[in-house]
PDB file of C-alpha atoms and ligand atoms in Angstrom:
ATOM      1  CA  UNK A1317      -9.897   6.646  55.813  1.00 80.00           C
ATOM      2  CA  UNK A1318      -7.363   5.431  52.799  1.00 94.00           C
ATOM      3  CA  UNK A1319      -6.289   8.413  51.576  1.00 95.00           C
ATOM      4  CA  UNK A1320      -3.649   7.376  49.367  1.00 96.00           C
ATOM      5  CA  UNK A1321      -6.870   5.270  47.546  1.00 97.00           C
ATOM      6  CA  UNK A1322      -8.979   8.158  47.553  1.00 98.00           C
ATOM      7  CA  UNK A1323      -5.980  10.294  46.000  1.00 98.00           C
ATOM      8  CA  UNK A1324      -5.500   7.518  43.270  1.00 98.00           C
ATOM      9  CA  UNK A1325      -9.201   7.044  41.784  1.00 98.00           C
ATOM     10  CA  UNK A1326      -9.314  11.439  42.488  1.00 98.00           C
ATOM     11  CA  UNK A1327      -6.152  11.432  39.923  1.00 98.00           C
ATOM     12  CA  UNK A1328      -7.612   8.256  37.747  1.00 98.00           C
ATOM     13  CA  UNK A1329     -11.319  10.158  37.453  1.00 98.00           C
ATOM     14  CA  UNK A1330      -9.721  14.057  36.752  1.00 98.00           C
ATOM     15  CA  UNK A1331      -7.097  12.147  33.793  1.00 98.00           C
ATOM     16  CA  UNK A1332     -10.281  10.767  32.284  1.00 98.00           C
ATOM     17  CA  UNK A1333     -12.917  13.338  32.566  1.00 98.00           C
ATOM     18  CA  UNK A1334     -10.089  15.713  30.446  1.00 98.00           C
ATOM     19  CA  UNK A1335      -9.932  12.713  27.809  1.00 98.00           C
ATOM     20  CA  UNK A1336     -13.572  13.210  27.453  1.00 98.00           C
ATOM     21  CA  UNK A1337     -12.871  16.998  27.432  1.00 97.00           C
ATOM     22  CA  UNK A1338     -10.369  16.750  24.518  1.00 97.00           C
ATOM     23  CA  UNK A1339     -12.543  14.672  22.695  1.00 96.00           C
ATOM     24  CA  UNK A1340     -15.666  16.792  23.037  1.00 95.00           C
ATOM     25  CA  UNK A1341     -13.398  19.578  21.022  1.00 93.00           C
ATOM     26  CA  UNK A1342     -14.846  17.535  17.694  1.00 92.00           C
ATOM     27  CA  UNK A1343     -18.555  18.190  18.790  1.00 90.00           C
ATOM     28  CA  UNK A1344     -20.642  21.288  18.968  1.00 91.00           C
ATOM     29  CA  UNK A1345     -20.456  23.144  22.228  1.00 91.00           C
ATOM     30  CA  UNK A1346     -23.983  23.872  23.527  1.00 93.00           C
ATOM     31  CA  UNK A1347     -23.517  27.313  25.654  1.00 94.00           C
ATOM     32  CA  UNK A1348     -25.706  28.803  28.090  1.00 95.00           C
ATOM     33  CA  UNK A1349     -24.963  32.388  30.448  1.00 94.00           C
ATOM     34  CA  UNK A1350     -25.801  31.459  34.024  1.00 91.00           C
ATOM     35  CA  UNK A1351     -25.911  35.164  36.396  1.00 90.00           C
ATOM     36  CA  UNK A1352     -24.571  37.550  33.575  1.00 92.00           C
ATOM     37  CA  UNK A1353     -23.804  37.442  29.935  1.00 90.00           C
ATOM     38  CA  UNK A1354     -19.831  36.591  30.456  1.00 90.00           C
ATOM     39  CA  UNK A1355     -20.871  33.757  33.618  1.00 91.00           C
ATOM     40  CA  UNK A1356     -20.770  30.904  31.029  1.00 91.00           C
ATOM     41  CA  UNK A1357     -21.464  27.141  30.841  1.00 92.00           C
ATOM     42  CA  UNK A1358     -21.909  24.398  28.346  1.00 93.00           C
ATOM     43  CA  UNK A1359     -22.995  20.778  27.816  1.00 95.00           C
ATOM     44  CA  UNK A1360     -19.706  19.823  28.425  1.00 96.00           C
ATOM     45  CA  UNK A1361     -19.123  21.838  32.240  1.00 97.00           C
ATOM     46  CA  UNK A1362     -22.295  19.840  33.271  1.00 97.00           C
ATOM     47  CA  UNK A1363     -21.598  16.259  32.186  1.00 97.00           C
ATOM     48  CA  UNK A1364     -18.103  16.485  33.616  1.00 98.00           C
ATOM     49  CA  UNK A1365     -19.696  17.153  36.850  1.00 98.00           C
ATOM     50  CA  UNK A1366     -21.598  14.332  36.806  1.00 98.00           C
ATOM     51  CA  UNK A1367     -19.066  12.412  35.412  1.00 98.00           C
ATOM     52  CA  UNK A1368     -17.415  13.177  39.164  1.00 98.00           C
ATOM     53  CA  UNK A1369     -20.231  12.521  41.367  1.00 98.00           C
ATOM     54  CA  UNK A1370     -21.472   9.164  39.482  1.00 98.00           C
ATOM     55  CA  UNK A1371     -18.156   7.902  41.141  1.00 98.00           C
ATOM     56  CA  UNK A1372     -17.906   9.678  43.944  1.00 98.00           C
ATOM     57  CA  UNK A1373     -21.580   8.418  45.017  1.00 98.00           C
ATOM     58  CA  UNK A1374     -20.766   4.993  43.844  1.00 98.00           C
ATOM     59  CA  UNK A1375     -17.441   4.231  45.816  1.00 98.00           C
ATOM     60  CA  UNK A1376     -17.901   7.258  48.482  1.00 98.00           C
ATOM     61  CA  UNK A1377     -21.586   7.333  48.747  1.00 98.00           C
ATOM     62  CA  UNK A1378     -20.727   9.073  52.786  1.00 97.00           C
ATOM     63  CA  UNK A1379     -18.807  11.972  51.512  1.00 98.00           C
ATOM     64  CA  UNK A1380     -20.287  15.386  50.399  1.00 98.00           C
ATOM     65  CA  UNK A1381     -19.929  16.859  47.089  1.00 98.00           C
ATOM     66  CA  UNK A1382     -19.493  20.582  46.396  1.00 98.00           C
ATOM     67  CA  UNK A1383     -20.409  21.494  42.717  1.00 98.00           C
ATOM     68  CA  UNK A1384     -20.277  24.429  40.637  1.00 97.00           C
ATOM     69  CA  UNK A1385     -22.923  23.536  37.873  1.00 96.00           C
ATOM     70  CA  UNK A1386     -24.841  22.568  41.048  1.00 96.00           C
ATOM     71  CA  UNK A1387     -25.278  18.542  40.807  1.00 97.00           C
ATOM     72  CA  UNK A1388     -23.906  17.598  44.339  1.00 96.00           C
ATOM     73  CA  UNK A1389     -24.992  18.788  47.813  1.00 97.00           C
ATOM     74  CA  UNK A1390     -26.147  21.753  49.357  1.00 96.00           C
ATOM     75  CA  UNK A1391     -23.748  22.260  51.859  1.00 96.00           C
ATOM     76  CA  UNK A1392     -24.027  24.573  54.919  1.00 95.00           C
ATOM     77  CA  UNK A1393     -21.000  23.150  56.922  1.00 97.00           C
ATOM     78  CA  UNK A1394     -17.615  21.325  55.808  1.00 97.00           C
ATOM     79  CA  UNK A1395     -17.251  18.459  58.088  1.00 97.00           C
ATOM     80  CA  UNK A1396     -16.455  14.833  57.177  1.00 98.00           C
ATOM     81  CA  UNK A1397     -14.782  14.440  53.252  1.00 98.00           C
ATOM     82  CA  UNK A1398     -15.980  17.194  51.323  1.00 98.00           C
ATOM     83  CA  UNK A1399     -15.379  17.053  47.442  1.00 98.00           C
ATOM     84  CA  UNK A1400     -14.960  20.459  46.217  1.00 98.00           C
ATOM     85  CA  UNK A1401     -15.322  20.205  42.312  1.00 98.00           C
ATOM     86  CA  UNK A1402     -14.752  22.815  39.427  1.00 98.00           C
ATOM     87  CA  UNK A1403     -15.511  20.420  35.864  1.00 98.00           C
ATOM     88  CA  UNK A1404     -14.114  23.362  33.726  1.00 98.00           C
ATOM     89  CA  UNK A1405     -12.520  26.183  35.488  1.00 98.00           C
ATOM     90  CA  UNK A1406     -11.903  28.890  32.549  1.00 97.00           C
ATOM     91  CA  UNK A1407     -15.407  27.877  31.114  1.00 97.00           C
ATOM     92  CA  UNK A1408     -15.046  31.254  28.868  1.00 96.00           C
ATOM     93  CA  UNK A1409     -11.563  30.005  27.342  1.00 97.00           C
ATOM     94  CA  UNK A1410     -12.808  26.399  27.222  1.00 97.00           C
ATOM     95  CA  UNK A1411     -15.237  28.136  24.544  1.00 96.00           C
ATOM     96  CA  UNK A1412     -13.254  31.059  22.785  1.00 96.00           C
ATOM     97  CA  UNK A1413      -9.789  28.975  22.970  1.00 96.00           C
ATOM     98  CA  UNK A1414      -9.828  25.466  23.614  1.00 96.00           C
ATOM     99  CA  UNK A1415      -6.793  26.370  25.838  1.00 97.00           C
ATOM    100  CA  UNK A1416      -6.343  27.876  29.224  1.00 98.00           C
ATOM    101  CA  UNK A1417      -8.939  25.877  31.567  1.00 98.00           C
ATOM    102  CA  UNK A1418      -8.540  23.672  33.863  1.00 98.00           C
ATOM    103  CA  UNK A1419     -10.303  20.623  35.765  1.00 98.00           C
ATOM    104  CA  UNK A1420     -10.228  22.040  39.443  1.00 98.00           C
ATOM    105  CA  UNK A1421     -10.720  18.550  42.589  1.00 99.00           C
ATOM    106  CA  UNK A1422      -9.864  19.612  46.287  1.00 98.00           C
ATOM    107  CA  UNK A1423     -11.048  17.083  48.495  1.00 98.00           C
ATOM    108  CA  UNK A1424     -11.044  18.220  52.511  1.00 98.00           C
ATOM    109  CA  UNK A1425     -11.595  16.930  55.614  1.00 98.00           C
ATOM    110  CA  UNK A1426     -13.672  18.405  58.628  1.00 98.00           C
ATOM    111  CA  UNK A1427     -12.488  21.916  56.646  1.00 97.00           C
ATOM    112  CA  UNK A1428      -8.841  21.176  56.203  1.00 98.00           C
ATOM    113  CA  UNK A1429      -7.728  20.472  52.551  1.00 98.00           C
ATOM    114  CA  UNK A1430      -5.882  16.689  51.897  1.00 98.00           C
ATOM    115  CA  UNK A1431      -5.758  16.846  48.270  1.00 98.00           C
ATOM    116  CA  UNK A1432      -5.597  18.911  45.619  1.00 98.00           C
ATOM    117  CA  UNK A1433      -5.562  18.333  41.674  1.00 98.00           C
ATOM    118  CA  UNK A1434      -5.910  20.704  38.770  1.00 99.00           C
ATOM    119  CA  UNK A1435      -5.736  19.345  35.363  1.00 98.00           C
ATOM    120  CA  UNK A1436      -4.526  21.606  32.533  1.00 98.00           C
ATOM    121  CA  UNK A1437      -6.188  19.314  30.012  1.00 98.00           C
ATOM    122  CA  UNK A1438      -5.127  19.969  27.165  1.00 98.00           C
ATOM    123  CA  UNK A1439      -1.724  20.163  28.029  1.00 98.00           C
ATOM    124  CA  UNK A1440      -1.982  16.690  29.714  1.00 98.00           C
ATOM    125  CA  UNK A1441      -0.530  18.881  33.310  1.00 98.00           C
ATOM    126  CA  UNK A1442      -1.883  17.457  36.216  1.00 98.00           C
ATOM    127  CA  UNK A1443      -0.794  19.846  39.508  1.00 98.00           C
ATOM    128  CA  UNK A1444      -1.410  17.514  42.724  1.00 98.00           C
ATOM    129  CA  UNK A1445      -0.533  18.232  45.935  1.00 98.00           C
ATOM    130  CA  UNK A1446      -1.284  15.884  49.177  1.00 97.00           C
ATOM    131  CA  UNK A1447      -1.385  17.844  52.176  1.00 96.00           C
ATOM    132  CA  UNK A1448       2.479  17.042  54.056  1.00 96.00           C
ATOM    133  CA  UNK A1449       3.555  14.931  50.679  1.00 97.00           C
ATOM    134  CA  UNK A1450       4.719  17.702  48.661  1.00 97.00           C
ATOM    135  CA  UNK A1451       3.276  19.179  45.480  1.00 98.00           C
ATOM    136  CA  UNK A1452       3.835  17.737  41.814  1.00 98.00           C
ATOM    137  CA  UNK A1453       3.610  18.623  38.023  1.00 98.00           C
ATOM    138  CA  UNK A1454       3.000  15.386  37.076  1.00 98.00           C
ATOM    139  CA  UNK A1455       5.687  12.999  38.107  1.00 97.00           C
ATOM    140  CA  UNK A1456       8.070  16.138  38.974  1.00 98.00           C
ATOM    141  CA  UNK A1457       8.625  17.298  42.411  1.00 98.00           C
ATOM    142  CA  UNK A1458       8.056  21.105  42.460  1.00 98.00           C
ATOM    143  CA  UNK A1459      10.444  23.058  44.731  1.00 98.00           C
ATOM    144  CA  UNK A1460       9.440  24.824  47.791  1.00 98.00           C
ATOM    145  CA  UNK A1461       8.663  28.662  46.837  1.00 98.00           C
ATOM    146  CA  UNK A1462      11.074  31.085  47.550  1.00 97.00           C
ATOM    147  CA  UNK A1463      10.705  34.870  48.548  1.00 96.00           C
ATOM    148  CA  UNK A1464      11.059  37.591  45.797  1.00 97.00           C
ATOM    149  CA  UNK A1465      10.398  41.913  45.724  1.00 97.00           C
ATOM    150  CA  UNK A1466       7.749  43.313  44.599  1.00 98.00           C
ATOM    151  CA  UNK A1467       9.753  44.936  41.393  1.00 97.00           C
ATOM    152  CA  UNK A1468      11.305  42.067  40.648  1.00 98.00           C
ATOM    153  CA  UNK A1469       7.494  40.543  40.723  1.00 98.00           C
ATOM    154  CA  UNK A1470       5.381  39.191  38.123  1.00 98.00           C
ATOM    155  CA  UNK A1471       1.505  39.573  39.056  1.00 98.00           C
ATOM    156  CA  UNK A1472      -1.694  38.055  37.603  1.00 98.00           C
ATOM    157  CA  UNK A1473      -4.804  40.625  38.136  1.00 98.00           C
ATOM    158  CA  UNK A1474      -8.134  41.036  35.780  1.00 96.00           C
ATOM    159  CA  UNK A1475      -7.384  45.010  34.468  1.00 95.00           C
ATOM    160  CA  UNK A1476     -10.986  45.376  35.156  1.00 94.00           C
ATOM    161  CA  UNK A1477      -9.651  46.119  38.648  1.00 94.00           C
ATOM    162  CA  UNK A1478      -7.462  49.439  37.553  1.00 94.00           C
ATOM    163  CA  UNK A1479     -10.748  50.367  35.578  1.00 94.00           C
ATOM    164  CA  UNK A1480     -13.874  52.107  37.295  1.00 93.00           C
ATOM    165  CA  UNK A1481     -15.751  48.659  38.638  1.00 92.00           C
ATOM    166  CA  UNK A1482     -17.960  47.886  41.283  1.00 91.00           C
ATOM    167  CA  UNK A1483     -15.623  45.931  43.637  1.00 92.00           C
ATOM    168  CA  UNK A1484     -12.281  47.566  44.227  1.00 93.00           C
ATOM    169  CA  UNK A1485     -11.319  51.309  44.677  1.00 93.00           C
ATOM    170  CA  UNK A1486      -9.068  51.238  40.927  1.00 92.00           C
ATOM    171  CA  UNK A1487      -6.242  53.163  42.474  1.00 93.00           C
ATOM    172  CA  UNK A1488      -5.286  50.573  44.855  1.00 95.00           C
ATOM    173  CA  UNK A1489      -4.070  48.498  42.368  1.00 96.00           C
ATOM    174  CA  UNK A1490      -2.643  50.904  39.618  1.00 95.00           C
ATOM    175  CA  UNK A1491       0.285  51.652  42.107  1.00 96.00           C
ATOM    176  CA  UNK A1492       1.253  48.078  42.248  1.00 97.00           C
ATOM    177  CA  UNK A1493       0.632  47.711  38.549  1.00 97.00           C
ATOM    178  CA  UNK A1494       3.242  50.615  37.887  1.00 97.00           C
ATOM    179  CA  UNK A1495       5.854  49.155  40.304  1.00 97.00           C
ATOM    180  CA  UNK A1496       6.144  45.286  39.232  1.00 98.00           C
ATOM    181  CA  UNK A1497       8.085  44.096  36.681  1.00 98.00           C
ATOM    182  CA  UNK A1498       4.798  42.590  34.619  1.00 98.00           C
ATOM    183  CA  UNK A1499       0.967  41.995  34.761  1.00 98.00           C
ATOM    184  CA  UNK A1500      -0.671  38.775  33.093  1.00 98.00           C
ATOM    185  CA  UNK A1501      -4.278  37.420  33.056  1.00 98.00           C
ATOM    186  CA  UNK A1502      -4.838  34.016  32.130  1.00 98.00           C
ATOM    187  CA  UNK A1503      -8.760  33.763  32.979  1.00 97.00           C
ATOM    188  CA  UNK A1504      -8.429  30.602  35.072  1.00 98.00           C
ATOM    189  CA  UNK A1505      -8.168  30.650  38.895  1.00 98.00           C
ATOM    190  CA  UNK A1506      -7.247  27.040  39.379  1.00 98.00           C
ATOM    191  CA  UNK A1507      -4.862  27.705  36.714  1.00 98.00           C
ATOM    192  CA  UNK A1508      -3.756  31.244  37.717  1.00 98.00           C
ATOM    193  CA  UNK A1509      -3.034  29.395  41.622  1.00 98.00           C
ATOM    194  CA  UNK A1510      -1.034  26.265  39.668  1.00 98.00           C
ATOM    195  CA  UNK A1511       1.465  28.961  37.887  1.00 98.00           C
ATOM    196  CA  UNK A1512       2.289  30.766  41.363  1.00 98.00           C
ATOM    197  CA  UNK A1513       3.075  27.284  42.582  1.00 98.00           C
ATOM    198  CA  UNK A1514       5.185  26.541  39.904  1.00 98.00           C
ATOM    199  CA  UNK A1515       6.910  29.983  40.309  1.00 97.00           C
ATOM    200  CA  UNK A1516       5.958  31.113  36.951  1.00 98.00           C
ATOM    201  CA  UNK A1517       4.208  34.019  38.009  1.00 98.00           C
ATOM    202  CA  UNK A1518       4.809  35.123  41.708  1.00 98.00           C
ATOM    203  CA  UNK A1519       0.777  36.584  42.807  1.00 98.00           C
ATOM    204  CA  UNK A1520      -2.578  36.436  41.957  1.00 98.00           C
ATOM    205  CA  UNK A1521      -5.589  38.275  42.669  1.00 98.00           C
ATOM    206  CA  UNK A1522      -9.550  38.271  42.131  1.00 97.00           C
ATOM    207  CA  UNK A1523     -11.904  40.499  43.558  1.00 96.00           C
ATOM    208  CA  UNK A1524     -14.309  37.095  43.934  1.00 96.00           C
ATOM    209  CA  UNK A1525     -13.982  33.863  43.769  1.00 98.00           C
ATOM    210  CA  UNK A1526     -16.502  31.165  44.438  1.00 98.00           C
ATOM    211  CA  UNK A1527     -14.812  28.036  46.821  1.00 98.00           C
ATOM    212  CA  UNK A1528     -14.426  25.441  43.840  1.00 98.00           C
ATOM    213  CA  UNK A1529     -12.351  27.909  41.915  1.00 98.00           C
ATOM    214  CA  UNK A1530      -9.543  27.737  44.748  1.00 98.00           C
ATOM    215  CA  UNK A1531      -9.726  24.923  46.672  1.00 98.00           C
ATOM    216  CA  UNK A1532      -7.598  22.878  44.612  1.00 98.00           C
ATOM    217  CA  UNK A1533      -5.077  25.903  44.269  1.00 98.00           C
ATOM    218  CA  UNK A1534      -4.733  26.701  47.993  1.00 98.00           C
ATOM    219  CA  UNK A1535      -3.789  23.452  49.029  1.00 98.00           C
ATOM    220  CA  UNK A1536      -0.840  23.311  46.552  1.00 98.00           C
ATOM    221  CA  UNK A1537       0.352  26.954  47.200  1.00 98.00           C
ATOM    222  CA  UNK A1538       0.189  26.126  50.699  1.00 98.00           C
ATOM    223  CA  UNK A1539       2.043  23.134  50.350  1.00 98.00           C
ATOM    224  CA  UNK A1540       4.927  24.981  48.533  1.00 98.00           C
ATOM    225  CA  UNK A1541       4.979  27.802  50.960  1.00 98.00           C
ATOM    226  CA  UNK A1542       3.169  30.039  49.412  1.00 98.00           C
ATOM    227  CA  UNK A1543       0.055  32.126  50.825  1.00 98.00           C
ATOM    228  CA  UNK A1544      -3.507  32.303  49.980  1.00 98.00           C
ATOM    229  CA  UNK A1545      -5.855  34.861  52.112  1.00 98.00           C
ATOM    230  CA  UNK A1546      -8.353  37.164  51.153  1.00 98.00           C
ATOM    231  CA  UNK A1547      -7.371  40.598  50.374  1.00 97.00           C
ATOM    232  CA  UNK A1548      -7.494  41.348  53.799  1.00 96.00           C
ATOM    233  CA  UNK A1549      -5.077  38.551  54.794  1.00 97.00           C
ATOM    234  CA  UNK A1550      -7.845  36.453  56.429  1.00 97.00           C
ATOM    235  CA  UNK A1551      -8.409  32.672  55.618  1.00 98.00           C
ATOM    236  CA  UNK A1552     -11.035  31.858  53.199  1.00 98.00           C
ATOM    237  CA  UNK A1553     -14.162  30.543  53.576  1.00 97.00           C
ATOM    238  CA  UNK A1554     -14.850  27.437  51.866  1.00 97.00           C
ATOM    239  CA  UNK A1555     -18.991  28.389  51.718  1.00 97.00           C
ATOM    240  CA  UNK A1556     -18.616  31.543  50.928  1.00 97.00           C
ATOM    241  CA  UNK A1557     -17.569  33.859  47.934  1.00 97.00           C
ATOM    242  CA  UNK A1558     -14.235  35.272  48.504  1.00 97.00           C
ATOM    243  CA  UNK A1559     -11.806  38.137  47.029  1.00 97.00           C
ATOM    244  CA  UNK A1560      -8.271  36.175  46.825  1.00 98.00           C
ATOM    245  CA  UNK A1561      -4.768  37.244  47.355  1.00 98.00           C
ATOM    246  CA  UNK A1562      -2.197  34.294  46.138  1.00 98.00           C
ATOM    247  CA  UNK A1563       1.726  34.471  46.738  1.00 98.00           C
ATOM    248  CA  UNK A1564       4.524  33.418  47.484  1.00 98.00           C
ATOM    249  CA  UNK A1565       6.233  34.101  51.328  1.00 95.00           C
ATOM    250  CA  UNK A1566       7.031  37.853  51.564  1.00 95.00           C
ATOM    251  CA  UNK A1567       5.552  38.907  48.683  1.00 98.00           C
ATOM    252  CA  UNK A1568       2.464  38.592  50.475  1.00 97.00           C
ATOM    253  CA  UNK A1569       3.345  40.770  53.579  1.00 96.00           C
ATOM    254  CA  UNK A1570       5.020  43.468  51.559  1.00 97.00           C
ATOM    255  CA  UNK A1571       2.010  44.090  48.742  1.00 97.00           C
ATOM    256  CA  UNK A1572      -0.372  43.887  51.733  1.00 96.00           C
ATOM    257  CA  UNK A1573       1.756  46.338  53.560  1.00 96.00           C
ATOM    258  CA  UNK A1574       2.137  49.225  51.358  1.00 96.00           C
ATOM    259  CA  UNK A1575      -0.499  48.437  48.284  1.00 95.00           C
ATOM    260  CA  UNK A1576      -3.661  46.548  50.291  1.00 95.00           C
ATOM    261  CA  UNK A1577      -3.385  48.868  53.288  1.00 90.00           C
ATOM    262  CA  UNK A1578      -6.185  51.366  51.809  1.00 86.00           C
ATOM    263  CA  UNK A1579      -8.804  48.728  51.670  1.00 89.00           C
ATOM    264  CA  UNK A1580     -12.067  49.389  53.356  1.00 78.00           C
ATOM    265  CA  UNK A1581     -13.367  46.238  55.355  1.00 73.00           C
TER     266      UNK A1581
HETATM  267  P1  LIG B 668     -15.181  29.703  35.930  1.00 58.25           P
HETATM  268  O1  LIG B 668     -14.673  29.696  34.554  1.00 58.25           O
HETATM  269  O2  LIG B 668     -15.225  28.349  36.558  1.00 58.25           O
HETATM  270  O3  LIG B 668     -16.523  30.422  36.055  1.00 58.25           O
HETATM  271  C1  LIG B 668     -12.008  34.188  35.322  1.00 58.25           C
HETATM  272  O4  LIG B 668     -11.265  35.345  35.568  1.00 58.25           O
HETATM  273  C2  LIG B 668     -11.923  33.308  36.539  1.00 58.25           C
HETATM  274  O5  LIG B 668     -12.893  33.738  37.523  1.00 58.25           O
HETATM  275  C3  LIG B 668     -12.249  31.872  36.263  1.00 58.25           C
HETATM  276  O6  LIG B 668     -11.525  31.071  37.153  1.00 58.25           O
HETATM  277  C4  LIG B 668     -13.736  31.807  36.555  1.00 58.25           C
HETATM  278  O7  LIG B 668     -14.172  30.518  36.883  1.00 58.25           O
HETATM  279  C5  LIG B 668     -13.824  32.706  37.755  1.00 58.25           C
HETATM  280  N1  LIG B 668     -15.152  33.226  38.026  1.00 58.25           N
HETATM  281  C6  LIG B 668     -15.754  33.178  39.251  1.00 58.25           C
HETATM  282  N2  LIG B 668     -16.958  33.744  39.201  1.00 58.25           N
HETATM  283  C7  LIG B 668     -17.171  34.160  37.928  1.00 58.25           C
HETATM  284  C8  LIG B 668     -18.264  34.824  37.247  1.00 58.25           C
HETATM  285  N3  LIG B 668     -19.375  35.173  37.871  1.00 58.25           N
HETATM  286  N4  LIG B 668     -18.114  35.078  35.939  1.00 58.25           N
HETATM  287  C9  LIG B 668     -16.973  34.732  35.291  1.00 58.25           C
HETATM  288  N5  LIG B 668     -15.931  34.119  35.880  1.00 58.25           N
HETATM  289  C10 LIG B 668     -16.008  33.824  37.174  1.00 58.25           C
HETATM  290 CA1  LIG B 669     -16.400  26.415  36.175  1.00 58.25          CA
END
C-alpha cells in the first residue's frame, strides 16, 4: 500500500472539491431536509460526494467508501482501506453563512485511522494528520497538546444540552458550564475536533455524531495527544452513531471524573 500516494491525491481531491465549493457560492443552493427539518443537504453536499468517489473508484476501485449523502458502500465491517467521507460537514452554516463548514476525509485501515484531512474551505485551512507523522495546519507543524484545568478551560457544547432535550439529563452539563472559563458552538464537528487540535478551544462534545463527522477529527486529536471517546470514555464505533467527548490529556479524566460521572449507560 503507498500511503504517502494515497495521502497526496486525498489532499489534491479535498483542495479541489472546496474550489468547486467556493465557486458554487455564485449559484443558487438547491436545499432539501433529510430526517428532520434542521438535518439539511443541498445540490452541492451531493456532487462533492461524488466528486470523491469518481476518483476514489477510478484509481482505488478495491477500497470501500463510507458516505454521508449515501453514494458509496454499505458497509457492515471496516476492514481493508475504508474512505470515510463528510462533502460538507456544517451543511446548515454552508447555507445560512457561507462560513464555518468543513470538507471532512479519514481514510482507515482494517479499523485503524492513517489519514485524516479537514478542509476549512473557505478559509483555504487544510488540518492533516498521518497517523505517526504528526499533524499540520497547512504547511505548519502543530504542537503536541498540552494539559490544562477545567476553569482555566474553554469548551464547545450545543446549549440544547443544558435545555430539557431528549438525549442528556440537562444538569450534567450546567455544572461544567458554570465552572469553565467559556462555552462556544461552532456547528461543525470536523471543525469543532480541528480547533481542539489546534488548542483553540480545549473540549468538545455532541450527544451524537454519525462516523464521517469524526473520523477525520479523531485521528488528528489523537495524533496531538489529545482524546476522543464517547461520553462514557469508550472508543467509538466507526458504524455506529456515537455521543463524543474531545480533549486534550487531563482534561478528559478530570470532566469525566467529577461532571460525566452521573451518566446512565
Ligand atoms: P452535518 O452538517 O454534516 O450534518 C452540528 O452541530 C454538527 O452535528 C455538524 O457537524 C453536523 O454535521 C452534525 N450532525 C450530525 N447529525 C446531525 C443531524 N441529524 N442534524 C444536524 N446536524 C447533525
Ligand atoms: Ca454533512
Amino acid at each position: 500500500m503507498n500511503w504517502r500516494e494515497i495521502d497526496e491525491n486525498a489532499k489534491k481531491w479535498t483542495r479541489e472539491a472546496g474550489e468547486r465549493i467556493r465557486e458554487s457560492f455564485s449559484t443558487e443552493l438547491m436545499i432539501h431536509s433529510k430526517t428532520s427539518p434542521d438535518d439539511l443537504v443541498t445540490n452541492i453536499d451531493k456532487e462533492t460526494e461524488k466528486f470523491f468517489i469518481e476518483r476514489i473508484r477510478e484509481i482505488y476501485p478495491d477500497h470501500q467508501i463510507l458516505g454521508e449523502e449515501g453514494f458509496g458502500d454499505e458497509l457492515d465491517n471496516l476492514d481493508g482501506t475504508v474512505w470515510i467521507i463528510d462533502p460538507i460537514d456544517g451543511t446548515m452554516n454552508f447555507i445560512h453563512q457561507q462560513r464555518n463548514f468543513a470538507i471532512s476525509v479519514a481514510v482507515y485501515e482494517d479499523g485503524v485511522g492513517k489519514i485524516g484531512l479537514i478542509y476549512d474551505v473557505v478559509h483555504d485551512e487544510l488540518y492533516h494528520a498521518a497517523a505517526g507523522e504528526g499533524a499540520y495546519l497547512n504547511d505548519t507543524k502543530l504542537p503536541a497538546l498540552e494539559e490544562v484545568s477545567v476553569d482555566q478551560s474553554i469548551i464547545a457544547l450545543n446549549a440544547t444540552w443544558i435545555t430539557e432535550n431528549k438525549r442528556i439529563d440537562p444538569t450534567i452539563f450546567a455544572p461544567l458550564v458554570k465552572k469553565v472559563r467559556g462555552t462556544r458552538s461552532y456547528g461543525s464537528a470536523a471543525l469543532e475536533m480541528a480547533y481542539v487540535a489546534t488548542g483553540r478551544i480545549d473540549a468538545y462534545f455532541s450527544m451524537r455524531l454519525s462516523p464521517w463527522d469524526f473520523a477525520a477529527g479523531l485521528i488528528l486529536v489523537n495524533e496531538l495527544g489529545g482524546k476522543v471517546t464517547n461520553l462514557h470514555g469508550e472508543s467509538l464505533n466507526m458504524l455506529e452513531q456515537n455521543s463524543v467527548f474531545v480533549s486534550k490529556p487531563g482534561l478528559h479524566e478530570e470532566i469525566s471524573k467529577d461532571f460525566l460521572y452521573k451518566l446512565k449507560k
